[in-house]
Coordinates of C-alpha atoms in Angstrom, one line a residue:
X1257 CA 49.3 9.3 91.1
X1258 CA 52.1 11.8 91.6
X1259 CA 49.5 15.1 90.8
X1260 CA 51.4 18.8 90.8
X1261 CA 48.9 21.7 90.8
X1262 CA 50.1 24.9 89.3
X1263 CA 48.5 27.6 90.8
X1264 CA 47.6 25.8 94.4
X1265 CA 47.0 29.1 96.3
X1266 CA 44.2 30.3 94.5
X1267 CA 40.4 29.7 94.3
X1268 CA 40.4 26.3 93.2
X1269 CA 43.4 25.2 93.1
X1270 CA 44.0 25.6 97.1
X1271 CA 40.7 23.2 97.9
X1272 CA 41.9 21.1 94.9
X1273 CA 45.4 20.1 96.2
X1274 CA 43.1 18.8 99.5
X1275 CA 40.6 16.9 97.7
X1276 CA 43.2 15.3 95.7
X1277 CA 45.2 14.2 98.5
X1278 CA 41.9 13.0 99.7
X1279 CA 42.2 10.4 97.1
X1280 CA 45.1 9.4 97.5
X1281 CA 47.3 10.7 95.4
X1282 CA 50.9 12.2 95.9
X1283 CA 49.9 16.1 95.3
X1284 CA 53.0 18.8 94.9
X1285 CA 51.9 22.9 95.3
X1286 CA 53.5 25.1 92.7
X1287 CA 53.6 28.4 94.0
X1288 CA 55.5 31.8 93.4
X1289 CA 57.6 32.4 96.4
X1290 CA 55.3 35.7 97.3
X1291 CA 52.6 33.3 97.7
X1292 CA 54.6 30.6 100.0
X1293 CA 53.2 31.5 103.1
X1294 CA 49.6 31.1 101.9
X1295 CA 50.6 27.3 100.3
X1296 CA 47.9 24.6 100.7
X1297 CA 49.5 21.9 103.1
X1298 CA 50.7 19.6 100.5
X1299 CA 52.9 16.3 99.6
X1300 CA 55.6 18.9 98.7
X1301 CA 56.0 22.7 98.3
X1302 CA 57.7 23.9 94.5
X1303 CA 58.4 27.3 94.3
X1304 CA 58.8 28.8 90.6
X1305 CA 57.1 32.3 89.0
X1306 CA 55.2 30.9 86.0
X1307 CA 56.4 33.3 83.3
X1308 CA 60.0 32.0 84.5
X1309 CA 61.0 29.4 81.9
X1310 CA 63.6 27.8 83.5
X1311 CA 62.4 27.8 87.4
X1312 CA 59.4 26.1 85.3
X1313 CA 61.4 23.2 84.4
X1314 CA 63.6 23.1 87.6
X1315 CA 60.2 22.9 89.8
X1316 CA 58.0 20.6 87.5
X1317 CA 61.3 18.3 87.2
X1318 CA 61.8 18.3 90.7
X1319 CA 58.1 17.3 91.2
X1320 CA 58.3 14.2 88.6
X1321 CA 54.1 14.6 88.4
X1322 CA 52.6 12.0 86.4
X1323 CA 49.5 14.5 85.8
X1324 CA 49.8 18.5 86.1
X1325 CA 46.6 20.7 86.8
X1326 CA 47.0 24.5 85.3
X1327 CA 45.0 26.4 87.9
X1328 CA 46.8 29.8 87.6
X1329 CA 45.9 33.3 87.4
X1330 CA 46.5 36.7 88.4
X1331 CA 42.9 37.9 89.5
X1332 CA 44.1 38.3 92.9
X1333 CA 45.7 41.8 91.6
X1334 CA 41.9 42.6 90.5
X1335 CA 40.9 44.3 93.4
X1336 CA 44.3 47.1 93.5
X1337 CA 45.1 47.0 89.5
X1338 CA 42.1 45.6 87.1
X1339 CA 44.3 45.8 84.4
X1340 CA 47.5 44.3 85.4
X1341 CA 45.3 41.6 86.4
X1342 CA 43.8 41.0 83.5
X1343 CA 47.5 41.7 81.4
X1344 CA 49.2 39.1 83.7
X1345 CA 46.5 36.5 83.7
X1346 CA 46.4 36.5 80.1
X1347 CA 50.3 36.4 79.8
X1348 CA 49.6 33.3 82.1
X1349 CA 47.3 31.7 80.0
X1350 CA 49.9 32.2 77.3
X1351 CA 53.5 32.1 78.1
X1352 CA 52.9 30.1 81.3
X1353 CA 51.1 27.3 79.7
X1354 CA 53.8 27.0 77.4
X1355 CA 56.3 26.6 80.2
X1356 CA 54.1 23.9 81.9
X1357 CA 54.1 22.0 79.0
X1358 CA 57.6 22.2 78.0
X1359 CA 58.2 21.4 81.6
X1360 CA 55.7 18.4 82.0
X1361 CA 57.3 16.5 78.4
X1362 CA 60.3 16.8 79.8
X1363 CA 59.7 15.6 83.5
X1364 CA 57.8 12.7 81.9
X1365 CA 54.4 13.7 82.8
X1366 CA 51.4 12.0 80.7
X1367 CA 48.5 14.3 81.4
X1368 CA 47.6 18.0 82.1
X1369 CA 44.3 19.1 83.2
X1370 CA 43.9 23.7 82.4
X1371 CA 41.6 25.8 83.7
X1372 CA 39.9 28.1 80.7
X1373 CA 36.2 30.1 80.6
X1374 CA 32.8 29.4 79.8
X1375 CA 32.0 33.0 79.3
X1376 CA 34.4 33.4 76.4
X1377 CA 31.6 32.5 73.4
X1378 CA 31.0 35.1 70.9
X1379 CA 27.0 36.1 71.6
X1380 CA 25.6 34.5 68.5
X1381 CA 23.2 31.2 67.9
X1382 CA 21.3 29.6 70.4
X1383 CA 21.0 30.8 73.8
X1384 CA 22.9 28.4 75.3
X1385 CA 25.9 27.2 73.8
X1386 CA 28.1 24.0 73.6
X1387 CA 32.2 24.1 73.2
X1388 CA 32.1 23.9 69.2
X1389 CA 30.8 27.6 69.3
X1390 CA 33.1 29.8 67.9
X1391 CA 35.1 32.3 70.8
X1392 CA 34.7 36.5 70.8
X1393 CA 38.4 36.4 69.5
X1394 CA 36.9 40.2 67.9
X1395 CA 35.1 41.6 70.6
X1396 CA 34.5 45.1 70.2
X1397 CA 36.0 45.8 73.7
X1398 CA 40.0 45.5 73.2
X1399 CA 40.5 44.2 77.1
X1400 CA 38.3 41.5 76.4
X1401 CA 39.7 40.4 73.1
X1402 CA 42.2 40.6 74.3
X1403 CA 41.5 38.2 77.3
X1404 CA 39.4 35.5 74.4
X1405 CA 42.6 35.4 72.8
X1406 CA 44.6 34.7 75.7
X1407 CA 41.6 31.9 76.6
X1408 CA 41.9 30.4 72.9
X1409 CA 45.7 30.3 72.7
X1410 CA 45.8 28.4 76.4
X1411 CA 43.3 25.9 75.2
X1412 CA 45.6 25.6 71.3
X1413 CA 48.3 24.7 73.4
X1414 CA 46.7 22.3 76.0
X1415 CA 45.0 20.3 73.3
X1416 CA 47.6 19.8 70.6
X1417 CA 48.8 17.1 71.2
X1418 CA 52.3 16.7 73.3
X1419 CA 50.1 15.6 76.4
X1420 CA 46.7 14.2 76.9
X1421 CA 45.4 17.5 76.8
X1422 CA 41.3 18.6 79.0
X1423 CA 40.6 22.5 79.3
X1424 CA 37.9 22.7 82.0
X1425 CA 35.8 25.4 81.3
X1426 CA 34.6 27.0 84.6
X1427 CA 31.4 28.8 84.6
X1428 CA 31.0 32.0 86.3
X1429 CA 32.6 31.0 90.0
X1430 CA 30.2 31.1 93.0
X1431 CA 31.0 29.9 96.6
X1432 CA 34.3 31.0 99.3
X1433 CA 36.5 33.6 97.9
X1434 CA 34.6 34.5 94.9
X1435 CA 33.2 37.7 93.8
X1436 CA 29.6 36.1 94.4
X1437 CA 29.9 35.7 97.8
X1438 CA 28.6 37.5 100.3
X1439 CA 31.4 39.4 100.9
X1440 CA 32.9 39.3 97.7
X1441 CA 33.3 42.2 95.1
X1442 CA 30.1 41.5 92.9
X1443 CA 28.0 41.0 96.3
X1444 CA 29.2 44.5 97.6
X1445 CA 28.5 46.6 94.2
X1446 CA 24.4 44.6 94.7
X1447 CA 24.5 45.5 98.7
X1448 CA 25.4 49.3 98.0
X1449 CA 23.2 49.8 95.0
X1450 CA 25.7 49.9 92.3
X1451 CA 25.3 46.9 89.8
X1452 CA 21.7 48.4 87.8
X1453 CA 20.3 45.9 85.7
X1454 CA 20.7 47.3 81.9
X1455 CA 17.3 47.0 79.5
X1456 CA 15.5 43.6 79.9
X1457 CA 18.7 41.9 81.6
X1458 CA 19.0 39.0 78.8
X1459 CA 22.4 38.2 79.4
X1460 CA 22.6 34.5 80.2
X1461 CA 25.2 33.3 82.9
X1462 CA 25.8 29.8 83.6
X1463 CA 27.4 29.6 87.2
X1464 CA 29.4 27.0 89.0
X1465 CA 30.2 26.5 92.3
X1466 CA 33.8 26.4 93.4
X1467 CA 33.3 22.5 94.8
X1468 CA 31.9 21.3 91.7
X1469 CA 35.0 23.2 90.1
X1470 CA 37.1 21.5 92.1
X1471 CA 35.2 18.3 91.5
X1472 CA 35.4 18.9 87.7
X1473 CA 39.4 19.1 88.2
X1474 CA 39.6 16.3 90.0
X1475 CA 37.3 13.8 87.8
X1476 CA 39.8 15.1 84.9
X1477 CA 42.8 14.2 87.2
X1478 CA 41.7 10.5 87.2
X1479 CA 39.7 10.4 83.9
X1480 CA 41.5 9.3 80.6
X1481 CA 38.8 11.9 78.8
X1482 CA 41.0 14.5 76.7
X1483 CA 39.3 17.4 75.1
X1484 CA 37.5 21.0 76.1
X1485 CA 34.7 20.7 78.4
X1486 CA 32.1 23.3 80.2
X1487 CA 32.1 22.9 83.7
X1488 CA 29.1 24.3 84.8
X1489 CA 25.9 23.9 86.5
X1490 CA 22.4 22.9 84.7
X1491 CA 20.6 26.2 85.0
X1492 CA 21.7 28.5 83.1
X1493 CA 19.4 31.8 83.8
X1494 CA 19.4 35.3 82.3
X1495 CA 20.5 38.4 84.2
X1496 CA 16.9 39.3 84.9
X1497 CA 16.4 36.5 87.2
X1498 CA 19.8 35.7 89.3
X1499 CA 20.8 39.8 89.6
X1500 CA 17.5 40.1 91.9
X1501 CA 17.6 36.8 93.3
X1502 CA 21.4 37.8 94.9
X1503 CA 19.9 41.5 96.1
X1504 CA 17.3 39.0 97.8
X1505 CA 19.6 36.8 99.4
X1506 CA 21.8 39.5 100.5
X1507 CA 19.2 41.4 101.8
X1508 CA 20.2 44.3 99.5
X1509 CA 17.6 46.3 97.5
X1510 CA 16.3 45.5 94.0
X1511 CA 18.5 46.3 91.2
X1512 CA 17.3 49.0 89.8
X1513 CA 16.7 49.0 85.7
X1514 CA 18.4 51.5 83.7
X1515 CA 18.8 51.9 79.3
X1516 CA 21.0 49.3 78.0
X1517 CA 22.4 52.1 75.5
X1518 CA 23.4 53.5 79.5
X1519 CA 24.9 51.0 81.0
X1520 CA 28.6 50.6 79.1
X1521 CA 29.1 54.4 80.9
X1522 CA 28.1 53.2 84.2
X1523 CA 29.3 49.4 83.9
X1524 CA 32.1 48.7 81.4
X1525 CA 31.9 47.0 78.5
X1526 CA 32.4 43.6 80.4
X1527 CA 29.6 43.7 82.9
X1528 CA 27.1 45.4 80.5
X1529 CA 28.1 42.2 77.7
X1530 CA 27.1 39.8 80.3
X1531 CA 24.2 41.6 81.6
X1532 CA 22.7 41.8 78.1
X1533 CA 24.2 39.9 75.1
X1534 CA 26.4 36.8 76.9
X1535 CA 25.3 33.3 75.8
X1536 CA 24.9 30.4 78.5
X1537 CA 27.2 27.7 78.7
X1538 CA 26.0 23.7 77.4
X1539 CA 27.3 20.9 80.3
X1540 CA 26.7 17.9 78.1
X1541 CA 29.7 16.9 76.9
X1542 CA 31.2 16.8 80.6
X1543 CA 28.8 14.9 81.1
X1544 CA 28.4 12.0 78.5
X1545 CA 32.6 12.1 77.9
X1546 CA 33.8 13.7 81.1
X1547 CA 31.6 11.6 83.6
X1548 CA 31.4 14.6 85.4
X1549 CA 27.8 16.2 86.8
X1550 CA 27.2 19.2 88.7
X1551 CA 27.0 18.2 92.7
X1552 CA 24.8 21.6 92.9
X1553 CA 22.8 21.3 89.7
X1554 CA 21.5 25.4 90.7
X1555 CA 22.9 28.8 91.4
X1556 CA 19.6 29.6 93.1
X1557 CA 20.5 27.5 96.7
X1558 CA 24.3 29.5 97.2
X1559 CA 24.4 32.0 95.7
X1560 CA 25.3 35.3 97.7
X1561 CA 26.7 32.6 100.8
X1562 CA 30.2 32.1 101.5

C-alpha cells in the first residue's frame, strides 16, 4: 500500500516509516522543512508545516497515500519551552488533524491511523480503565484540560466518519528517545534525586514500549479495525512500584517519599496527578478487535535502558 506518515521524524513515527517499508509497502515522510535533514530514509520525502492548510493538501496530494498515519507532535520543544510545546502539540492535534483529513478525502485516501493518549482518563471508577471511560475534559489544572481537549477533539475528528478512522492510544512511552530512558528527561530528574514519590504513590501508569508502538501503528496500517484503542502493555503498576524500580535500574538512589498535599509545589500538577490519582490503561479491545498484543507484555525488563 501507498502509506504517508505525518510526523516521520519523531519517536514513532521515524522507526515506523522503516518497519512499514519493511513490509512492503510504498511509505512517503511528511515532514516540516526544519526537520528535512533529520527525515527517515523513505519512498519519498513531502515537505509541508501541519498547521499550513494548503501545503497540507499540496503534500498529501502529491503523495496519493492509500492510508495516512497522524504521528505528529511538538514535544520535541519540551525540553527549551514546556509550554509552547504543549500549546503547539495541542494546536496539532486540532487544526492539523483537520488538514490531514481534508487532505486525505481529497487525495483519495481510504484509511488514517492517529496517534492519541492513554493517560487522558478522568481518575474515577475502576483502577484500570478501558476507552468507554469518560476523558478529564475539566481537570482542575488548565494546561492539562487543556491538552484532554486537544486529545478528545483529535480523536472526534479521526473517528467521524469521512475515513476509516483508529486512534491508537499510546501508553506512557518507554525505550530510545523517550523520557524513560536512561538518558532521557524523566531518568535524569530519578538519577539526581529530584522526582520524590508523593504519599503512598497510587498513581497507576500503564507504559508501552516504543516498538510495540510502532507495532500497534503498523497492525492498524494493515488492519480493517476502525475505532479507539489503548495501546499499552499488560502490567499496569502504581507509582509505588515502577518509580523505585527505575532508581534501581539506573543505579540512582531511592525516591524519597514526601506529603501528597507537597508534591503539586515541588512537581506540577501533571507529575503529582500521575504519581497519585492517574487510572491505568485496559488493552483488551486492541486485542480482541485490533489483533494487536504487546511484544513486551512488562515495563519491568526496559525500563530505564535505551
Amino acid at each position: 500500500m501507498r502509506v504517508l506518515v505525518a510526523g516521520a521524524t519523531g519517536v514513532v513515527g521515524h522507526p515506523l516509516v522503516g518497519a512499514l517499508r519493511a513490509r512492503g509497502h510504498r511509505v512517503s515522510a511528511l515532514v516540516r522543512q526544519g526537520s528535512r535533514g533529520r527525515a527517515p530514509e523513505a519512498d519519498e520525502v513531502v515537505v509541508a508545516d501541519a498547521l499550513d492548510r494548503e501545503a497540507v493538501l499540496s503534500a498529501v496530494s502529491a503523495a496519493r497515500p492509500e492510508v495516512v498515519v497522524h504521528q505528529m507532535s511538538a514535544l520535541r520543544l519540551l525540553r527549551d519551552d514546556p509550554p509552547e510545546a504543549f500549546a503547539r502539540t495541542a494546536r496539532l492535534r486540532v487544526e492539523g488533524t483537520a488538514h490531514l483529513i481534508e487532505a486525505a478525502r481529497a487525495a483519495g485516501t481510504r484509511r488514517l491511523v492517529a496517534q492519541s493518549i492513554a493517560f487522558a482518563a478522568a481518575p474515577a471508577g475502576g483502577p484500570v480503565l478501558d476507552e468507554d471511560a469518560p476523558l478529564y475534559v475539566d481537570a482542575p489544572d488548565p494546561g492539562w484540560a487543556s491538552t484532554v481537549r486537544a486529545v478528545a477533539e483529535l480523536e472526534r475528528q479521526v473517528t467521524a466518519g469521512a475515513l476509516e478512522g483508529v486512534v491508537l492510544r499510546y501508553g506512557t512511552l518507554y525505550g530510545p528517545r523517550t523520557a524513560y530512558a536512561r538518558t532521557g528527561a524523566t531518568a535524569r530528574s530519578v538519577q539526581a534525586g529530584r522526582l520524590p514519590l508523593p504519599g503512598g504513590g497510587a498513581g497507576i501508569m500503564s507504559f508501552l514500549h516504543v516498538e510495540d508502538a510502532v507495532g500497534a501503528a503498523v497492525t492498524a496500517v494493515e488492519s480493517d479495525a476502525t475505532g479507539v484503542f489503548h495501546v499499552t502493555d499488560d502490567d499496569p503498576a502504581p507509582a509505588a512500584q515502577w518509580l523505585p524500580h527505575l532508581a534501581r535500574m539506573l543505579a540512582a538512589p531511592s525516591p524519597r517519599t514526601v506529603p501528597a498535599d507537597l508534591a503539586p509545589r515541588l512537581l506540577g500538577w501533571f507529575m503529582t496527578h500521575q504519581l497519585t490519582s492517574a487510572h491505568g490503561a485496559a488493552n483488551d479491545r486492541a486485542r480482541t478487535v485490533l489483533g494487536w498484543k504487546p511484544a513486551r507484555p512488562s515495563w519491568r525488563d526496559g525500563l530505564g535502558q535505551e
